[in-house]
Amino acid sequence: MPLVAALLVLVNVVGDDPEPAADSPVADVSGETPAPRGDLPPVDVDTPDVTPEADLACPALMGQLPLELAGETSRMVRSDTLFAYAWGDPAVVLVCGVAPPAGFVLGSSPIEINGVQWFVDTADPETVVWTTVDRLVPVQMSVPASTDSALVTAASTIIATAIPYTEPAPGPLPAPTN
């Protein structure tokens, strides 16, 4: 009897149909393989010290970041934390768990993209720095000025689902100087 039971299990698991049915739980693994991450040199990324809030929130985001975003392939980063990621050449760099942007003060108007509010700092002529202002921990994306914001737009959807929302809290206006 045990031999018959084993054969029945084997037939049900292996089956005799070489083509799985459309509703089969067998995964379809056909398709293109994304380009490997190692094609471009690693990017050195300065990262802040990891806060307890970042340590709780950032792994969810980092685990959802794709190898390809808005047509750009990811690349390796060298940083002090696991909360940095980069795509493309020139590199667009994402860092989770940064400090709130100093320039986000009363009267600032963040830009909303796909449910995420961003403060945009254009003070550096080489790099546009986008920082979320409505997430439990801020996420920053540094985009070369020669590059469009397609990666920020694409990442916004992922950030919106991975990092919990919090009401934006702009800082006070700086004191006037005489």
Coordinates of C-alpha atoms in Angstrom, one line a residue, residues 3 5 16 18-19 26 35 37 41 59 63 71 73 93 97 104 109 112 121-122 124 131 133 143 145 161-162 167 174:
L3 CA 4.2 2.0 -2.7
A5 CA 0.5 6.0 -2.3
D16 CA 2.2 13.4 -17.6
P18 CA 4.5 18.3 -20.6
E19 CA 2.7 21.7 -21.1
V26 CA 4.2 26.5 -12.3
A35 CA 21.5 43.8 -17.5
R37 CA 24.6 45.5 -12.0
P41 CA 31.9 51.2 -11.9
P59 CA 14.7 48.0 4.5
G63 CA 13.9 45.5 -0.9
G71 CA 15.1 52.4 -18.5
T73 CA 20.2 49.9 -15.0
V93 CA 21.6 58.1 -6.3
G97 CA 17.0 57.9 6.0
F104 CA 12.0 73.2 3.5
S109 CA 5.9 74.5 -1.9
E112 CA 3.9 66.1 -5.5
D121 CA 17.0 71.9 -4.1
T122 CA 18.6 73.4 -7.2
D124 CA 24.1 73.1 -6.9
T131 CA 14.1 65.0 -0.8
V133 CA 9.0 65.7 3.1
V143 CA 20.0 63.7 -10.0
A145 CA 21.4 68.5 -13.7
T161 CA 4.0 52.1 -0.9
A162 CA 7.2 51.3 1.1
E167 CA 2.3 65.1 7.6
P174 CA 15.3 81.8 9.0

